[in-house]
Amino acid sequence: MTAIILLGPPGAGKGTVAEALVEKGITHVSTGNLLRDRVRLGTPLGLEAKKLMDQGRFVPDEVVVGMIRNLLQDSGKDTSFLFDGFPRTLVQAEKLDELILSLEGTLEAAILLECPDQAIIERLSGRRTCTKCGAVYHVKNNPALAGDLCDVDGCELEQRPDDHAETIKKRLQIYTEQTAPLIEYYKIRNLLHSIDATKSIGEVRSAALEKLGWVV
Ligand code: AP5
């Protein structure tokens, strides 16, 4: 297996870039989406996770690492993974290294989307997501063709419960404290590629493809 990591603050555009990379055949793994699936299903894990997510706090490392371990162990040896929102702490990064090693895989790159807080607040407060497939839109920057309905499956769009001003601030604070140290973690291993994520969606997607050496 091979793996690529998408790093960056909440709302920098990780999910939006992932949509373009998936078209190249990579398997997108968003821990946020996996957790929201469990919230929708009302599993015990989902109910516990929802309380933390709605406050903008992290779900415990062992829960998230457990989900990723199961997913990797159930996948074929030739799968290429794109991790979005994982790892988010140094513990998670070390556990991911161990998992990749145990599967004789390779971590190929960590793509960092750099975006200032002001742009993030604007993006997250205007974000809308499909209630069924999770496709991501923005009321101004990337609107759905039919207004409140998803272009992919026609289902309703909603505002995420953690996309409100106070929760966004909390998420940014936790990102700085717990996730930003991963930048150095991957930089010293020569795996880090930074992208200016304030550019248009098309430019950011093209930059990610270029950094990976994939055809644009
Ligand atoms: P998660 O779902 O991963 O949220 P996040 O990391 O906070 O990231 P977002 O999904 O909010 O943003 P994004 O960077 O994907 O941006 P997007 O493409 O949507 O996690 C949610 C929660 O789950 C966490 O807070 C935590 O509680 C828990 N969790 C998840 N993983 C965990 C882990 N590993 N450990 C512990 N807990 C975990 O774009 C945002 C908006 O901007 C959209 O509207 C989009 O259309 C627009 N946009 C995107 N790019 C551009 C651009 N270039 N120009 C203009 N607009 C743009």
CSV table of C-alpha atoms and ligand atoms in Angstrom, one decimal:
chain,number,residue,atom,x,y,z
A,1,MET,CA,0.0,0.0,0.0
A,2,THR,CA,1.0,3.6,-0.5
A,3,ALA,CA,-0.3,6.7,1.4
A,4,ILE,CA,-0.5,10.4,0.9
A,5,ILE,CA,-1.6,12.8,3.7
A,6,LEU,CA,-3.5,16.0,3.3
A,7,LEU,CA,-2.6,18.3,6.2
A,8,GLY,CA,-4.0,21.8,7.0
A,9,PRO,CA,-6.3,23.7,9.2
A,10,PRO,CA,-10.1,23.1,9.3
A,11,GLY,CA,-11.6,24.6,6.2
A,12,ALA,CA,-8.3,24.9,4.3
A,13,GLY,CA,-9.9,22.8,1.5
A,14,LYS,CA,-8.6,19.3,2.2
A,15,GLY,CA,-11.9,17.6,1.2
A,16,THR,CA,-12.2,19.9,-1.9
A,17,VAL,CA,-8.7,18.9,-3.1
A,18,ALA,CA,-9.4,15.2,-2.3
A,19,GLU,CA,-12.3,15.2,-4.7
A,20,ALA,CA,-9.8,16.0,-7.5
A,21,LEU,CA,-7.2,13.4,-6.4
A,22,VAL,CA,-9.9,10.7,-6.2
A,23,GLU,CA,-10.5,11.1,-9.9
A,24,LYS,CA,-6.9,9.8,-10.4
A,25,GLY,CA,-7.9,6.5,-8.6
A,26,ILE,CA,-6.7,7.0,-5.1
A,27,THR,CA,-8.9,5.9,-2.1
A,28,HIS,CA,-10.0,8.9,0.0
A,29,VAL,CA,-10.1,8.3,3.7
A,30,SER,CA,-11.6,11.2,5.7
A,31,THR,CA,-11.7,10.5,9.4
A,32,GLY,CA,-14.3,13.3,9.7
A,33,ASN,CA,-16.5,11.5,7.2
A,34,LEU,CA,-16.0,8.1,8.8
A,35,LEU,CA,-17.0,9.6,12.2
A,36,ARG,CA,-20.0,11.5,10.7
A,37,ASP,CA,-21.2,8.1,9.2
A,38,ARG,CA,-21.1,6.6,12.7
A,39,VAL,CA,-23.0,9.7,14.1
A,40,ARG,CA,-25.7,9.2,11.4
A,41,LEU,CA,-26.0,5.5,12.2
A,42,GLY,CA,-26.3,6.3,15.9
A,43,THR,CA,-23.6,3.8,17.0
A,44,PRO,CA,-22.3,4.1,20.6
A,45,LEU,CA,-19.0,5.4,19.1
A,46,GLY,CA,-20.9,7.9,16.9
A,47,LEU,CA,-22.9,9.2,19.9
A,48,GLU,CA,-19.7,9.7,21.9
A,49,ALA,CA,-17.9,11.3,19.0
A,50,LYS,CA,-20.8,13.7,18.2
A,51,LYS,CA,-20.5,15.4,21.6
A,52,LEU,CA,-16.8,16.1,21.0
A,53,MET,CA,-17.1,17.0,17.3
A,54,ASP,CA,-20.0,19.5,18.0
A,55,GLN,CA,-17.7,21.3,20.4
A,56,GLY,CA,-14.8,21.3,17.9
A,57,ARG,CA,-12.7,18.9,20.1
A,58,PHE,CA,-10.8,15.8,18.9
A,59,VAL,CA,-12.1,12.3,19.2
A,60,PRO,CA,-9.6,10.2,21.3
A,61,ASP,CA,-6.5,8.9,19.4
A,62,GLU,CA,-7.3,5.3,20.1
A,63,VAL,CA,-10.7,5.5,18.6
A,64,VAL,CA,-9.5,7.1,15.4
A,65,VAL,CA,-6.4,4.9,15.1
A,66,GLY,CA,-8.7,1.8,15.6
A,67,MET,CA,-10.9,2.9,12.7
A,68,ILE,CA,-7.9,3.4,10.4
A,69,ARG,CA,-6.3,0.1,11.5
A,70,ASN,CA,-9.4,-1.8,10.6
A,71,LEU,CA,-9.7,-0.1,7.3
A,72,LEU,CA,-6.1,-0.7,6.3
A,73,GLN,CA,-6.2,-4.3,7.4
A,74,ASP,CA,-9.4,-5.0,5.3
A,75,SER,CA,-7.9,-3.4,2.2
A,76,GLY,CA,-5.9,-5.0,-0.6
A,77,LYS,CA,-2.1,-4.7,-0.6
A,78,ASP,CA,-2.1,-2.5,-3.8
A,79,THR,CA,-4.4,0.2,-2.4
A,80,SER,CA,-3.3,3.8,-2.5
A,81,PHE,CA,-4.8,5.9,0.3
A,82,LEU,CA,-5.3,9.6,0.6
A,83,PHE,CA,-5.7,10.5,4.3
A,84,ASP,CA,-7.7,13.6,4.9
A,85,GLY,CA,-7.8,14.8,8.5
A,86,PHE,CA,-5.6,12.0,9.7
A,87,PRO,CA,-3.2,12.0,11.4
A,88,ARG,CA,-4.0,15.0,13.6
A,89,THR,CA,-1.8,14.5,16.6
A,90,LEU,CA,1.8,13.2,17.0
A,91,VAL,CA,0.5,10.0,18.6
A,92,GLN,CA,-1.7,9.4,15.5
A,93,ALA,CA,1.3,10.1,13.2
A,94,GLU,CA,3.5,7.6,15.0
A,95,LYS,CA,0.7,5.0,14.9
A,96,LEU,CA,0.2,5.5,11.2
A,97,ASP,CA,4.0,5.0,10.6
A,98,GLU,CA,3.7,1.7,12.6
A,99,LEU,CA,0.7,0.6,10.6
A,100,ILE,CA,2.3,1.4,7.2
A,101,LEU,CA,5.5,-0.4,8.3
A,102,SER,CA,3.5,-3.5,9.4
A,103,LEU,CA,1.8,-3.6,6.0
A,104,GLU,CA,5.2,-3.0,4.1
A,105,GLY,CA,3.7,0.1,2.7
A,106,THR,CA,5.2,3.5,1.9
A,107,LEU,CA,4.2,7.0,3.0
A,108,GLU,CA,4.8,9.1,-0.2
A,109,ALA,CA,4.0,12.7,0.7
A,110,ALA,CA,2.3,15.1,3.1
A,111,ILE,CA,0.6,17.9,1.3
A,112,LEU,CA,0.1,21.0,3.5
A,113,LEU,CA,-2.7,23.4,2.5
A,114,GLU,CA,-1.8,26.8,4.0
A,115,CYS,CA,-4.6,29.2,4.7
A,116,PRO,CA,-5.0,32.2,7.1
A,117,ASP,CA,-7.7,32.2,9.8
A,118,GLN,CA,-9.8,34.9,8.2
A,119,ALA,CA,-10.2,33.0,4.9
A,120,ILE,CA,-11.0,29.8,6.9
A,121,ILE,CA,-13.8,31.6,8.9
A,122,GLU,CA,-15.3,32.8,5.6
A,123,ARG,CA,-15.1,29.4,4.0
A,124,LEU,CA,-16.5,27.4,6.9
A,125,SER,CA,-19.4,29.7,7.6
A,126,GLY,CA,-20.4,29.4,3.9
A,127,ARG,CA,-19.8,25.7,3.5
A,128,ARG,CA,-22.7,23.4,2.7
A,129,THR,CA,-22.4,19.6,2.5
A,130,CYS,CA,-24.6,16.9,1.0
A,131,THR,CA,-26.6,15.0,3.7
A,132,LYS,CA,-26.1,11.8,1.8
A,133,CYS,CA,-22.8,11.7,-0.1
A,134,GLY,CA,-20.9,14.4,1.8
A,135,ALA,CA,-20.0,16.4,-1.4
A,136,VAL,CA,-18.7,19.9,-0.4
A,137,TYR,CA,-20.0,23.2,-1.7
A,138,HIS,CA,-19.7,26.9,-0.7
A,139,VAL,CA,-22.6,29.3,-1.0
A,140,LYS,CA,-20.4,31.8,-2.9
A,141,ASN,CA,-17.1,30.1,-4.0
A,142,ASN,CA,-18.5,26.8,-5.2
A,143,PRO,CA,-22.3,26.8,-5.2
A,144,ALA,CA,-24.4,23.7,-6.2
A,145,LEU,CA,-26.2,24.2,-9.5
A,146,ALA,CA,-29.6,23.6,-8.0
A,147,GLY,CA,-29.1,25.9,-4.9
A,148,ASP,CA,-29.9,23.7,-1.9
A,149,LEU,CA,-29.6,20.3,-3.6
A,150,CYS,CA,-26.5,18.2,-4.3
A,151,ASP,CA,-25.2,18.1,-7.9
A,152,VAL,CA,-24.2,14.4,-7.5
A,153,ASP,CA,-27.4,12.8,-6.0
A,154,GLY,CA,-30.0,15.6,-5.7
A,155,CYS,CA,-30.1,15.2,-1.9
A,156,GLU,CA,-30.4,18.2,0.5
A,157,LEU,CA,-27.4,20.3,1.5
A,158,GLU,CA,-26.9,21.2,5.2
A,159,GLN,CA,-24.6,23.4,7.3
A,160,ARG,CA,-22.4,21.2,9.6
A,161,PRO,CA,-23.1,21.6,13.3
A,162,ASP,CA,-19.4,22.4,13.9
A,163,ASP,CA,-19.3,25.2,11.3
A,164,HIS,CA,-20.5,28.0,13.7
A,165,ALA,CA,-18.3,30.9,14.8
A,166,GLU,CA,-17.4,29.8,18.3
A,167,THR,CA,-16.7,26.2,17.3
A,168,ILE,CA,-14.6,27.3,14.3
A,169,LYS,CA,-12.4,29.3,16.7
A,170,LYS,CA,-12.0,26.3,19.0
A,171,ARG,CA,-11.1,24.1,16.1
A,172,LEU,CA,-8.4,26.6,14.9
A,173,GLN,CA,-7.0,26.7,18.4
A,174,ILE,CA,-6.8,22.9,18.7
A,175,TYR,CA,-5.2,22.7,15.2
A,176,THR,CA,-2.4,25.1,16.3
A,177,GLU,CA,-1.8,23.2,19.5
A,178,GLN,CA,-2.1,19.6,18.4
A,179,THR,CA,-1.9,19.3,14.6
A,180,ALA,CA,0.6,22.0,13.5
A,181,PRO,CA,3.5,20.2,15.1
A,182,LEU,CA,3.1,17.5,12.4
A,183,ILE,CA,4.4,20.0,9.8
A,184,GLU,CA,7.9,19.7,11.3
A,185,TYR,CA,7.4,15.9,11.7
A,186,TYR,CA,7.0,15.5,8.0
A,187,LYS,CA,9.4,18.3,7.0
A,188,ILE,CA,12.4,16.7,8.6
A,189,ARG,CA,11.7,13.5,6.6
A,190,ASN,CA,11.5,15.5,3.3
A,191,LEU,CA,7.9,14.4,2.8
A,192,LEU,CA,6.3,17.9,3.1
A,193,HIS,CA,4.9,19.9,0.2
A,194,SER,CA,3.3,23.2,0.9
A,195,ILE,CA,0.5,24.8,-1.2
A,196,ASP,CA,-0.9,28.3,-1.0
A,197,ALA,CA,-4.5,27.4,-0.4
A,198,THR,CA,-5.8,30.9,-0.7
A,199,LYS,CA,-5.9,30.6,-4.5
A,200,SER,CA,-8.9,29.4,-6.4
A,201,ILE,CA,-10.2,25.9,-6.1
A,202,GLY,CA,-8.9,25.0,-9.6
A,203,GLU,CA,-5.4,26.4,-8.9
A,204,VAL,CA,-5.1,24.6,-5.5
A,205,ARG,CA,-6.2,21.3,-7.1
A,206,SER,CA,-3.7,21.8,-9.9
A,207,ALA,CA,-0.9,22.6,-7.5
A,208,ALA,CA,-1.6,19.4,-5.5
A,209,LEU,CA,-1.5,17.3,-8.6
A,210,GLU,CA,1.8,19.0,-9.6
A,211,LYS,CA,3.4,18.5,-6.2
A,212,LEU,CA,2.6,14.8,-6.5
A,213,GLY,CA,4.0,14.6,-10.0
A,214,TRP,CA,0.6,13.6,-11.4
A,215,VAL,CA,-0.6,14.8,-14.8
A,216,VAL,CA,-2.7,18.0,-14.5
B,1,AP5,P1,-13.1,17.0,9.6
B,1,AP5,O1,-14.3,16.7,8.9
B,1,AP5,O2,-11.8,16.4,9.1
B,1,AP5,O3,-12.9,18.6,9.6
B,1,AP5,P2,-11.7,19.6,9.4
B,1,AP5,O4,-10.3,19.0,9.4
B,1,AP5,O5,-12.0,20.5,10.5
B,1,AP5,O6,-11.7,20.0,8.0
B,1,AP5,P3,-13.0,20.4,7.3
B,1,AP5,O7,-13.7,19.2,6.7
B,1,AP5,O8,-13.8,21.4,8.1
B,1,AP5,O9,-12.4,21.3,6.1
B,1,AP5,P4,-11.6,20.9,4.8
B,1,AP5,O10,-10.1,21.3,5.0
B,1,AP5,O11,-11.8,19.5,4.3
B,1,AP5,O12,-12.2,22.0,3.8
B,1,AP5,P5,-13.3,21.8,2.7
B,1,AP5,O13,-12.7,21.2,1.5
B,1,AP5,O14,-14.6,21.2,3.2
B,1,AP5,O15,-13.2,16.7,11.1
B,1,AP5,C1,-14.4,17.1,11.8
B,1,AP5,C2,-14.2,16.7,13.3
B,1,AP5,O16,-14.1,15.2,13.4
B,1,AP5,C3,-13.0,17.2,14.0
B,1,AP5,O17,-13.2,18.5,14.5
B,1,AP5,C4,-12.8,16.2,15.1
B,1,AP5,O18,-13.8,16.4,16.2
B,1,AP5,C5,-13.2,14.9,14.5
B,1,AP5,N1,-12.0,14.2,13.8
B,1,AP5,C6,-11.8,14.0,12.5
B,1,AP5,N2,-10.6,13.5,12.3
B,1,AP5,C7,-10.0,13.3,13.5
B,1,AP5,C8,-8.8,12.7,14.0
B,1,AP5,N3,-7.9,12.3,13.1
B,1,AP5,N4,-8.5,12.7,15.3
B,1,AP5,C9,-9.4,13.2,16.2
B,1,AP5,N5,-10.6,13.7,15.9
B,1,AP5,C10,-10.9,13.8,14.5
B,1,AP5,O19,-13.5,23.4,2.3
B,1,AP5,C11,-14.2,24.3,3.2
B,1,AP5,C12,-15.1,25.2,2.4
B,1,AP5,O20,-14.2,26.1,1.6
B,1,AP5,C13,-16.0,24.6,1.5
B,1,AP5,O21,-17.2,25.3,1.4
B,1,AP5,C14,-15.3,24.7,0.1
B,1,AP5,O22,-16.2,24.7,-1.0
B,1,AP5,C15,-14.5,26.0,0.2
B,1,AP5,N6,-13.3,26.0,-0.4
B,1,AP5,C16,-12.4,25.0,-0.5
B,1,AP5,N7,-11.3,25.3,-1.2
B,1,AP5,C17,-11.5,26.6,-1.6
B,1,AP5,C18,-10.7,27.6,-2.3
B,1,AP5,N8,-9.5,27.2,-2.8
B,1,AP5,N9,-11.2,28.8,-2.5
B,1,AP5,C19,-12.4,29.1,-2.0
B,1,AP5,N10,-13.2,28.3,-1.3
B,1,AP5,C20,-12.7,27.1,-1.1
